[in-house]
PDB file of C-alpha atoms in Angstrom:
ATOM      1  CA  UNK A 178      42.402  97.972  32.724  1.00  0.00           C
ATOM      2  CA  UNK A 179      40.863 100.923  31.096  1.00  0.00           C
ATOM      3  CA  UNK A 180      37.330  99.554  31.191  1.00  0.00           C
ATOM      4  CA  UNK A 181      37.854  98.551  35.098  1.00  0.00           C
ATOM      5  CA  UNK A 182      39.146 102.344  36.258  1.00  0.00           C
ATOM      6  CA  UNK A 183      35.856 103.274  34.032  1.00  0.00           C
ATOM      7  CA  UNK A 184      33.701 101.155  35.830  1.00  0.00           C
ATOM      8  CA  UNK A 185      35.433 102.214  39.527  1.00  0.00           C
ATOM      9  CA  UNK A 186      34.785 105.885  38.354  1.00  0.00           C
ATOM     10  CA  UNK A 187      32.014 105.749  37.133  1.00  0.00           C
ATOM     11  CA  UNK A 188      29.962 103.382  40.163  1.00  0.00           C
ATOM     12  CA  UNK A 189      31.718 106.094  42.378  1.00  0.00           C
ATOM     13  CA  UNK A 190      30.159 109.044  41.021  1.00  0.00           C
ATOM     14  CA  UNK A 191      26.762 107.330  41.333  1.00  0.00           C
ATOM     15  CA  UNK A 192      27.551 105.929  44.701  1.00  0.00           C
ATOM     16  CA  UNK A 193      28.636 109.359  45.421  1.00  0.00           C
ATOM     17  CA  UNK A 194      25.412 111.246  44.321  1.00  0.00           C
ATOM     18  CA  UNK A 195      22.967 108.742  45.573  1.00  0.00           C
ATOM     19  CA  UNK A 196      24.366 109.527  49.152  1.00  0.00           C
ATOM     20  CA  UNK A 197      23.701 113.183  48.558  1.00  0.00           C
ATOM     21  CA  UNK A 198      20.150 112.642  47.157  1.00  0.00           C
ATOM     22  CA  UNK A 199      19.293 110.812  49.846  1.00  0.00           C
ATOM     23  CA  UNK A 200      20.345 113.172  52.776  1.00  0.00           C
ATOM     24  CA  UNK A 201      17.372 114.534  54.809  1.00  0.00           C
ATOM     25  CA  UNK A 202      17.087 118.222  55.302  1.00  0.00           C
ATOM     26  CA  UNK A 203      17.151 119.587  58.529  1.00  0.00           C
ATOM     27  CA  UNK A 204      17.315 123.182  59.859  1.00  0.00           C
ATOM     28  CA  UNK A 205      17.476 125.191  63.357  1.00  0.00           C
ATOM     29  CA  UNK A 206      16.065 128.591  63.817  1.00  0.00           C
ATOM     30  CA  UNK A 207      18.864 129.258  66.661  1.00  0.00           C
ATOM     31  CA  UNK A 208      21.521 128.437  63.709  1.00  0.00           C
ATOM     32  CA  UNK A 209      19.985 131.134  61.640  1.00  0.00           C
ATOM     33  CA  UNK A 210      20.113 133.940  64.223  1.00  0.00           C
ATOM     34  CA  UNK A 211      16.946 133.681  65.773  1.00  0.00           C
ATOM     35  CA  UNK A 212      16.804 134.415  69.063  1.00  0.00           C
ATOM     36  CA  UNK A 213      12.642 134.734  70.204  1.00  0.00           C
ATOM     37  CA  UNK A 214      12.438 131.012  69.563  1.00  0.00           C
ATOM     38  CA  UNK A 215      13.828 127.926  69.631  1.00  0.00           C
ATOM     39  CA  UNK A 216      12.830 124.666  67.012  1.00  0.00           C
ATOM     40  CA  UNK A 217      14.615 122.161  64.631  1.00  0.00           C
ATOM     41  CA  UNK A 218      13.346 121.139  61.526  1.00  0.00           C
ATOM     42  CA  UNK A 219      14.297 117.847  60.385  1.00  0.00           C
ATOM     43  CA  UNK A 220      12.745 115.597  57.259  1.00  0.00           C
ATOM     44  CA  UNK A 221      12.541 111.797  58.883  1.00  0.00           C
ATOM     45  CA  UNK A 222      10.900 110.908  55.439  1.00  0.00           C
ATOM     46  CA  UNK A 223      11.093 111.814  51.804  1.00  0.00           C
ATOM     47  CA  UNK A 224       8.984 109.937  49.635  1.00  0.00           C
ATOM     48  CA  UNK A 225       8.501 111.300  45.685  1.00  0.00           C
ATOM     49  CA  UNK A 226       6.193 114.394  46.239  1.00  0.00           C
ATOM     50  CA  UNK A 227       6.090 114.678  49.721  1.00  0.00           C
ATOM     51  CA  UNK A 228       8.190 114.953  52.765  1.00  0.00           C
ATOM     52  CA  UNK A 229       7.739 114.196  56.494  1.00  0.00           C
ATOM     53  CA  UNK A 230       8.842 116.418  59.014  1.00  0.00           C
ATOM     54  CA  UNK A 231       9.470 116.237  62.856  1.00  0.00           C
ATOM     55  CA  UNK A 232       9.651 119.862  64.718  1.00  0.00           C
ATOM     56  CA  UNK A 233       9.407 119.265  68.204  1.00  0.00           C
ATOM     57  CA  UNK A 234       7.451 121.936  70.085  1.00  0.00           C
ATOM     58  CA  UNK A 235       5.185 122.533  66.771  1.00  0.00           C
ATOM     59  CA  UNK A 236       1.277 122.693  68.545  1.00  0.00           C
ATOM     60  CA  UNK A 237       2.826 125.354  70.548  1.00  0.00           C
ATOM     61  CA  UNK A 238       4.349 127.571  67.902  1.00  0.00           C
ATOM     62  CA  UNK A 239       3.918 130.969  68.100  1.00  0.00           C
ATOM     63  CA  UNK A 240       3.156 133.720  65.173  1.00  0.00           C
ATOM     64  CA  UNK A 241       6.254 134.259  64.475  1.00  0.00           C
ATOM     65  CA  UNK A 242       7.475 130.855  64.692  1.00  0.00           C
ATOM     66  CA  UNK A 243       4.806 129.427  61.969  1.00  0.00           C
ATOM     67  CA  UNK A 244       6.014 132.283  59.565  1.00  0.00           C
ATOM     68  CA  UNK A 245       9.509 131.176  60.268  1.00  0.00           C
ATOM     69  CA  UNK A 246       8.224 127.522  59.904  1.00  0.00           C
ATOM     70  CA  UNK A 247       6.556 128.442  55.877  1.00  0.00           C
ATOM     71  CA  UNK A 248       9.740 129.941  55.077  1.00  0.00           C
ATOM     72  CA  UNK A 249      11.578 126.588  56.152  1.00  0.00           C
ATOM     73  CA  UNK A 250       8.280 124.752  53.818  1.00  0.00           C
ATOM     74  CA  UNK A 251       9.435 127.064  50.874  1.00  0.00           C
ATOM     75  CA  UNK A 252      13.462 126.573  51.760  1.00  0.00           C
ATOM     76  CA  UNK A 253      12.333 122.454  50.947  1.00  0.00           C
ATOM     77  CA  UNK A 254      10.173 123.100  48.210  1.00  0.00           C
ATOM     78  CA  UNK A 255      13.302 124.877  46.689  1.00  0.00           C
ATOM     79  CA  UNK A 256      15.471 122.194  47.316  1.00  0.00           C
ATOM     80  CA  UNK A 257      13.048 119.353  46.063  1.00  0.00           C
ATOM     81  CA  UNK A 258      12.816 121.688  43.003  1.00  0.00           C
ATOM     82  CA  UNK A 259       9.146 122.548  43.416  1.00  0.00           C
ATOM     83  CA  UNK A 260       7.474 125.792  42.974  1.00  0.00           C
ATOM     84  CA  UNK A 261       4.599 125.115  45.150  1.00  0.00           C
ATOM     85  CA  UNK A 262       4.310 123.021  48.264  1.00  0.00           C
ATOM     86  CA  UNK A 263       1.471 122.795  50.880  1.00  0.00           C
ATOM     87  CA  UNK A 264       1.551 121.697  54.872  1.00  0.00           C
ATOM     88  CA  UNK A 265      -0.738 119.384  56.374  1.00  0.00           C
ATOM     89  CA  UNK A 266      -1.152 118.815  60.104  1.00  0.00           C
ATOM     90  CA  UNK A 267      -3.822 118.817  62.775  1.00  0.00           C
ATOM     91  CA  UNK A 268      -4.422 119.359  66.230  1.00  0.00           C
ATOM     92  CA  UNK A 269      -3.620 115.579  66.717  1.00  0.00           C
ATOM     93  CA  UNK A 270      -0.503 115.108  64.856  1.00  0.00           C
ATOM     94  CA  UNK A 271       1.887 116.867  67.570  1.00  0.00           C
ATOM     95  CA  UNK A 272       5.491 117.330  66.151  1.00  0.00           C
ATOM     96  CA  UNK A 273       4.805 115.879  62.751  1.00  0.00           C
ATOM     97  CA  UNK A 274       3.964 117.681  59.633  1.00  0.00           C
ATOM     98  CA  UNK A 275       3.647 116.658  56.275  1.00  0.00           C
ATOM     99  CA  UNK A 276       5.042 118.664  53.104  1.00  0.00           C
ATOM    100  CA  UNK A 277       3.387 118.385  49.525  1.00  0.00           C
ATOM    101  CA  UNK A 278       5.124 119.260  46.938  1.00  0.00           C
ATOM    102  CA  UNK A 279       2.423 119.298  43.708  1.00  0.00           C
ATOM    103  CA  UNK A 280       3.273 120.298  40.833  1.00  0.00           C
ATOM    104  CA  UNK A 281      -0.273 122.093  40.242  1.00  0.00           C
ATOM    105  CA  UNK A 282      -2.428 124.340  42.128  1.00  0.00           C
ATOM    106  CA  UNK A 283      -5.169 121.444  42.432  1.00  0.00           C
ATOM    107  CA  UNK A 284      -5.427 119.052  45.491  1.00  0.00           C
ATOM    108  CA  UNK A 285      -6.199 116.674  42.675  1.00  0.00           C
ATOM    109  CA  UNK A 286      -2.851 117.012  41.816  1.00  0.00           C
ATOM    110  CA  UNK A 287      -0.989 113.381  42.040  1.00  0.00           C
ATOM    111  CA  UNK A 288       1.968 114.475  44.758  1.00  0.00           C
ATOM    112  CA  UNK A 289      -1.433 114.061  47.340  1.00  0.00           C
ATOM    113  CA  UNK A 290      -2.347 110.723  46.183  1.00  0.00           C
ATOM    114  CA  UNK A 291      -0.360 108.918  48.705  1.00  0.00           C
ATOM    115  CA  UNK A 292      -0.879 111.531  51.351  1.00  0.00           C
ATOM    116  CA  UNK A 293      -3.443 111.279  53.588  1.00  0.00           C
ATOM    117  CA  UNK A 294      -4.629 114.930  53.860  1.00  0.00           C
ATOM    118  CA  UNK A 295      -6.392 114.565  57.706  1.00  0.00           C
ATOM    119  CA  UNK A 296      -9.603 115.777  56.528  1.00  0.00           C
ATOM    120  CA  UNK A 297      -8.027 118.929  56.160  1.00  0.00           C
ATOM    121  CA  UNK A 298      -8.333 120.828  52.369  1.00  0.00           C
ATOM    122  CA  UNK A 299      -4.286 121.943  52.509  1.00  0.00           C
ATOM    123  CA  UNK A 300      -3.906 125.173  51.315  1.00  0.00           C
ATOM    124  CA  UNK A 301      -1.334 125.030  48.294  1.00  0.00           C
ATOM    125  CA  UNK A 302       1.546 127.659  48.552  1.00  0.00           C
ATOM    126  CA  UNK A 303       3.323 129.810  45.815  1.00  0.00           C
ATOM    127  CA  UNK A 304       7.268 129.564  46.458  1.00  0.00           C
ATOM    128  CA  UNK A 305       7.340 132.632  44.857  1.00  0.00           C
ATOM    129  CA  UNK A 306       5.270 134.230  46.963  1.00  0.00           C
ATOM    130  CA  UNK A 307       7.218 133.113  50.257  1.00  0.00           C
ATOM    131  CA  UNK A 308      10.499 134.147  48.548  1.00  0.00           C
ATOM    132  CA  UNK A 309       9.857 137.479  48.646  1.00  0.00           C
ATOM    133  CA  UNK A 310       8.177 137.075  52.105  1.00  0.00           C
ATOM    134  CA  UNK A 311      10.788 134.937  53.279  1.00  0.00           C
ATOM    135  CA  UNK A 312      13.699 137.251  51.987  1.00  0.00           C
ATOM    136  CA  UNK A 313      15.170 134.649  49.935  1.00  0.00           C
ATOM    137  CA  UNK A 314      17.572 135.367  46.847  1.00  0.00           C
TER     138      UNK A 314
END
């Protein structure tokens, strides 16, 4: 009996973390008190090293709206546990962006090997760096 109420336990507790590893980050600049725009965040992939985001509106962005934007990049890379990270996009992806995550300052680094990079040279971003920019504890 002891070994089954183990077993229940313990496949809950995995059961349990596996649905909160696998929830997709997602975050609204109208939530956070902005008021001079308007956009949603929201990861609709995460793949080891990378994720995939969808922010409607995104060619359009504003200043002010892309700085906003690198602080929600360095909010992720905090949450994935990196201490760099690095955007990719285009003028033909519309809404979607992709997040590196490397774990090096070197686009040789292997988080880009399954990324394709848009014939773009990402620039790789210092988490620190946007904390303090950011105004994140």
């Amino acid at each position: 009996m002891k070994v089954i109420l183990l077993t229940l336990l313990l496949t809950s507790a995995v059961f349990t973390a596996n649905l909160n590893a696998s929830e997709l980050f997602t975050m609204s600049s109208k939530e956070r008190g902005i008021t001079a725009f308007d956009y949603v965040v929201t990861e609709v992939a995460r793949e080891n090293g990378y994720s995939t985001l969808n922010i409607p509106g995104f060619q359009q962005r504003s200043a002010p709206a892309s700085r906003w934007m690198m602080c929600v990049y360095t909010e992720l890379a905090i949450e994935r546990k990196s201490t760099l990270w690095a955007a990719i996009y285009n003028d033909n992806t519309g809404d979607t962006v992709t997040v590196v995550f490397p774990q090096s300052d070197s686009l040789d680094d292997p988080a880009f090997a399954n990324v394709d990079a848009l014939g773009t040279a990402p620039q790789i971003m210092s988490v620190i760096n946007f904390i303090k920019f950011c105004g994140l504890n």
